[in-house]
């Protein structure tokens, strides 16, 4: 029985495909995908390509057995499945950032703009602060620049976007990387196949390192 | 505006799904009635406090206030209400209950999950011996087989296995908790970090493979050979082995696996835990186990208790869709009421057509794809 894997399309897909190949999984079809989203030609591994949050939806409903998705989405969506392996790619981090004149110790209820309200809530709860969160869907950097929010919580990889927008990092929240997540029942149904996949990827990771 | 919409997470059931569900519930209930169980019904509404022993994040309930401002919930579970009944009504133990009903758990919005789930199950209270577990497993195997589901795997586990191994490890409490969480989460790297300080310990070879300690019964038991002798594990392993042998003797065709790496479903579980899953379903077909701590949140004294609940919706989903014979409609004159009723009893999948003219009856029959028997013609002859 083949293992059904949902892979986050886009950047994650580009970073994970070499790792899958190093693990001996033929990804020619995914590399030459055109507009295809479903790849069933391999006998042991079937792939679908989906957006990150959707990978979790497919996984939670048992439509796929395994998901490959960033830890930002896993944490934000309160993933209930097994997060079994850090693939060591797609590394970036959550930070709180704002304009240079922002004072993090100012006594007021801060307004924080973010795409990740749960992660933001968790962080401020941990440091004992209550903040007002405004959900933004993209280009979060805008919010403090136009005066919508005091600061933002967002993912940064190199920090270039922040610099270009004249924003500074005020706090490091948590690291982010691409994870292999397994549906709890699928792990029981397809134990050996999941074990095999994880062994392949662990070895591939070591080789890459 | 909202009188034409369903609340998120709910659904209507009709046609073959509703019919199969009714049949399965009836089949389960009849089986337990025949095995001498007593029926118990508890209300849909309970005080929130009843469900305090449930892990808080796992079951978000629907909440409302009663007229005095106390918080009520639509029951998210059927076992705790039975425990409440047992500790407040002076019912003599031992007691065997069966029940069926709906539970409500609020799931993530727009995720394709339903918040109203139908369960049917049993609670055996007052029997401490392994025979109580075996009665549950017998019921599960026989019922699922009788429903025509032939690819179910029964998985055994034990709530005390992980805690007793952890207790034997030379680690401080904090390190044990961290190891336990990493094991239960199956976070392989965090787990390897947690066991790293034990590299020179005799437990290490066992610990290395612990997160994968599930699957084939014999293989999992064989892996325990790597484990240094822990006297507190002996009774657990003996019970699991005895249960596997029982299943093999009684249900030789039933696949039985073992998992010694999972978290018990709830904190009040104290002994064996069992689940059933098919290759096709995304949820367990049944779950249960021994929870001698069950009554602890309602009274001072513990009572042995074992229970099992079928996920009726998962069973229905697993069954092949009902194919019904073409229907027959019986049209008749009002004076023929008795004859029509008699005819209807004779014919399977038939129904009285209540139209007031033969032409209307024919239209309905054509529309439904049914065969029409027109008794009024016979009356005319």
mmCIF file of N, CA, C and O in Angstrom, chain A residues 1 61-62 77 82-86 185 187-189 191 195 198 205, chain B residues 108 111 155 184-189 212 214 259 278-279 281 283-284:
data_model
loop_
_atom_site.group_PDB
_atom_site.id
_atom_site.type_symbol
_atom_site.label_atom_id
_atom_site.label_comp_id
_atom_site.label_asym_id
_atom_site.label_seq_id
_atom_site.Cartn_x
_atom_site.Cartn_y
_atom_site.Cartn_z
ATOM 1 N N UNK A 1 0.847 -1.199 0.000
ATOM 2 C CA UNK A 1 0.000 0.000 0.000
ATOM 3 C C UNK A 1 0.882 1.249 0.000
ATOM 4 O O UNK A 1 1.851 1.315 0.750
ATOM 5 N N UNK A 61 -7.842 15.104 8.126
ATOM 6 C CA UNK A 61 -8.999 14.334 7.679
ATOM 7 C C UNK A 61 -8.621 12.957 7.157
ATOM 8 O O UNK A 61 -9.475 12.232 6.670
ATOM 9 N N UNK A 62 -7.342 12.637 7.214
ATOM 10 C CA UNK A 62 -6.912 11.310 6.769
ATOM 11 C C UNK A 62 -6.881 11.167 5.259
ATOM 12 O O UNK A 62 -6.779 10.060 4.749
ATOM 13 N N UNK A 77 -1.549 26.500 13.709
ATOM 14 C CA UNK A 77 -2.808 25.757 13.554
ATOM 15 C C UNK A 77 -3.039 24.760 14.676
ATOM 16 O O UNK A 77 -3.979 23.981 14.614
ATOM 17 N N UNK A 82 1.277 13.762 14.734
ATOM 18 C CA UNK A 82 2.658 13.542 15.178
ATOM 19 C C UNK A 82 3.644 14.322 14.320
ATOM 20 O O UNK A 82 3.773 14.065 13.133
ATOM 21 N N UNK A 83 4.372 15.241 14.952
ATOM 22 C CA UNK A 83 5.426 15.992 14.286
ATOM 23 C C UNK A 83 6.708 15.197 14.505
ATOM 24 O O UNK A 83 7.380 15.342 15.515
ATOM 25 N N UNK A 84 7.037 14.300 13.558
ATOM 26 C CA UNK A 84 8.048 13.288 13.861
ATOM 27 C C UNK A 84 9.470 13.674 13.522
ATOM 28 O O UNK A 84 10.400 13.213 14.155
ATOM 29 N N UNK A 85 9.653 14.512 12.497
ATOM 30 C CA UNK A 85 11.021 14.747 12.053
ATOM 31 C C UNK A 85 11.198 16.177 11.566
ATOM 32 O O UNK A 85 10.410 16.664 10.766
ATOM 33 N N UNK A 86 12.262 16.820 12.056
ATOM 34 C CA UNK A 86 12.664 18.128 11.555
ATOM 35 C C UNK A 86 13.532 17.879 10.331
ATOM 36 O O UNK A 86 14.573 17.239 10.432
ATOM 37 N N UNK A 185 -3.436 7.875 13.002
ATOM 38 C CA UNK A 185 -3.932 6.540 12.657
ATOM 39 C C UNK A 185 -3.142 5.961 11.493
ATOM 40 O O UNK A 185 -2.857 4.769 11.461
ATOM 41 N N UNK A 187 -0.092 6.245 11.024
ATOM 42 C CA UNK A 187 1.149 5.675 11.570
ATOM 43 C C UNK A 187 0.929 4.224 11.978
ATOM 44 O O UNK A 187 1.802 3.384 11.813
ATOM 45 N N UNK A 188 -0.239 3.926 12.496
ATOM 46 C CA UNK A 188 -0.558 2.543 12.874
ATOM 47 C C UNK A 188 -0.852 1.698 11.631
ATOM 48 O O UNK A 188 -0.431 0.553 11.534
ATOM 49 N N UNK A 189 -1.598 2.292 10.697
ATOM 50 C CA UNK A 189 -1.996 1.541 9.499
ATOM 51 C C UNK A 189 -0.793 1.226 8.611
ATOM 52 O O UNK A 189 -0.752 0.193 7.965
ATOM 53 N N UNK A 191 2.748 1.526 9.448
ATOM 54 C CA UNK A 191 3.939 1.692 10.280
ATOM 55 C C UNK A 191 5.226 1.515 9.494
ATOM 56 O O UNK A 191 6.120 2.365 9.541
ATOM 57 N N UNK A 195 8.097 4.233 8.705
ATOM 58 C CA UNK A 195 9.430 3.979 9.261
ATOM 59 C C UNK A 195 10.475 4.070 8.150
ATOM 60 O O UNK A 195 11.498 4.742 8.292
ATOM 61 N N UNK A 198 11.047 7.665 7.047
ATOM 62 C CA UNK A 198 11.805 8.442 8.029
ATOM 63 C C UNK A 198 13.283 8.034 8.017
ATOM 64 O O UNK A 198 14.169 8.889 8.073
ATOM 65 N N UNK A 205 19.381 13.507 5.352
ATOM 66 C CA UNK A 205 19.706 14.708 6.123
ATOM 67 C C UNK A 205 21.161 14.686 6.561
ATOM 68 O O UNK A 205 21.864 15.694 6.505
ATOM 69 N N UNK B 108 -12.328 22.340 15.058
ATOM 70 C CA UNK B 108 -11.893 23.525 14.327
ATOM 71 C C UNK B 108 -12.909 23.866 13.233
ATOM 72 O O UNK B 108 -13.376 22.995 12.508
ATOM 73 N N UNK B 111 -13.220 22.742 8.985
ATOM 74 C CA UNK B 111 -12.122 21.802 8.779
ATOM 75 C C UNK B 111 -12.627 20.474 8.228
ATOM 76 O O UNK B 111 -11.863 19.543 8.060
ATOM 77 N N UNK B 155 -5.863 -3.135 18.534
ATOM 78 C CA UNK B 155 -4.574 -2.765 19.102
ATOM 79 C C UNK B 155 -4.671 -2.709 20.617
ATOM 80 O O UNK B 155 -5.538 -2.044 21.166
ATOM 81 N N UNK B 184 5.543 10.661 23.704
ATOM 82 C CA UNK B 184 4.123 10.712 23.336
ATOM 83 C C UNK B 184 3.896 11.530 22.071
ATOM 84 O O UNK B 184 3.019 11.219 21.276
ATOM 85 N N UNK B 185 4.678 12.587 21.894
ATOM 86 C CA UNK B 185 4.542 13.415 20.689
ATOM 87 C C UNK B 185 5.173 12.743 19.470
ATOM 88 O O UNK B 185 5.017 13.228 18.357
ATOM 89 N N UNK B 186 5.944 11.697 19.690
ATOM 90 C CA UNK B 186 6.727 11.031 18.641
ATOM 91 C C UNK B 186 7.608 12.033 17.910
ATOM 92 O O UNK B 186 7.792 11.957 16.683
ATOM 93 N N UNK B 187 8.160 12.963 18.670
ATOM 94 C CA UNK B 187 9.097 13.928 18.121
ATOM 95 C C UNK B 187 10.475 13.280 18.227
ATOM 96 O O UNK B 187 11.122 13.327 19.274
ATOM 97 N N UNK B 188 10.923 12.645 17.139
ATOM 98 C CA UNK B 188 12.079 11.742 17.214
ATOM 99 C C UNK B 188 13.356 12.451 17.642
ATOM 100 O O UNK B 188 14.143 11.904 18.409
ATOM 101 N N UNK B 189 13.559 13.678 17.156
ATOM 102 C CA UNK B 189 14.817 14.334 17.513
ATOM 103 C C UNK B 189 14.830 14.799 18.956
ATOM 104 O O UNK B 189 15.812 14.619 19.675
ATOM 105 N N UNK B 212 9.125 3.572 18.378
ATOM 106 C CA UNK B 212 8.644 2.670 17.320
ATOM 107 C C UNK B 212 8.123 1.361 17.901
ATOM 108 O O UNK B 212 7.925 0.389 17.168
ATOM 109 N N UNK B 214 5.551 -0.300 18.453
ATOM 110 C CA UNK B 214 4.152 -0.608 18.176
ATOM 111 C C UNK B 214 4.083 -1.403 16.885
ATOM 112 O O UNK B 214 5.009 -1.385 16.090
ATOM 113 N N UNK B 259 0.841 -1.710 21.154
ATOM 114 C CA UNK B 259 1.534 -0.418 21.167
ATOM 115 C C UNK B 259 1.962 -0.103 22.588
ATOM 116 O O UNK B 259 1.120 0.064 23.471
ATOM 117 N N UNK B 278 -9.597 0.231 11.034
ATOM 118 C CA UNK B 278 -9.571 -0.479 9.755
ATOM 119 C C UNK B 278 -8.531 0.204 8.894
ATOM 120 O O UNK B 278 -8.008 1.253 9.252
ATOM 121 N N UNK B 279 -8.233 -0.385 7.759
ATOM 122 C CA UNK B 279 -7.234 0.238 6.882
ATOM 123 C C UNK B 279 -7.826 1.457 6.180
ATOM 124 O O UNK B 279 -7.092 2.297 5.693
ATOM 125 N N UNK B 281 -10.375 3.691 7.446
ATOM 126 C CA UNK B 281 -10.936 4.803 8.208
ATOM 127 C C UNK B 281 -9.880 5.758 8.740
ATOM 128 O O UNK B 281 -8.781 5.338 9.086
ATOM 129 N N UNK B 283 -10.515 7.388 11.492
ATOM 130 C CA UNK B 283 -10.664 7.423 12.945
ATOM 131 C C UNK B 283 -10.861 6.000 13.464
ATOM 132 O O UNK B 283 -11.154 5.091 12.700
ATOM 133 N N UNK B 284 -10.675 5.842 14.781
ATOM 134 C CA UNK B 284 -10.813 4.520 15.376
ATOM 135 C C UNK B 284 -12.262 4.038 15.272
ATOM 136 O O UNK B 284 -13.194 4.822 15.415
#
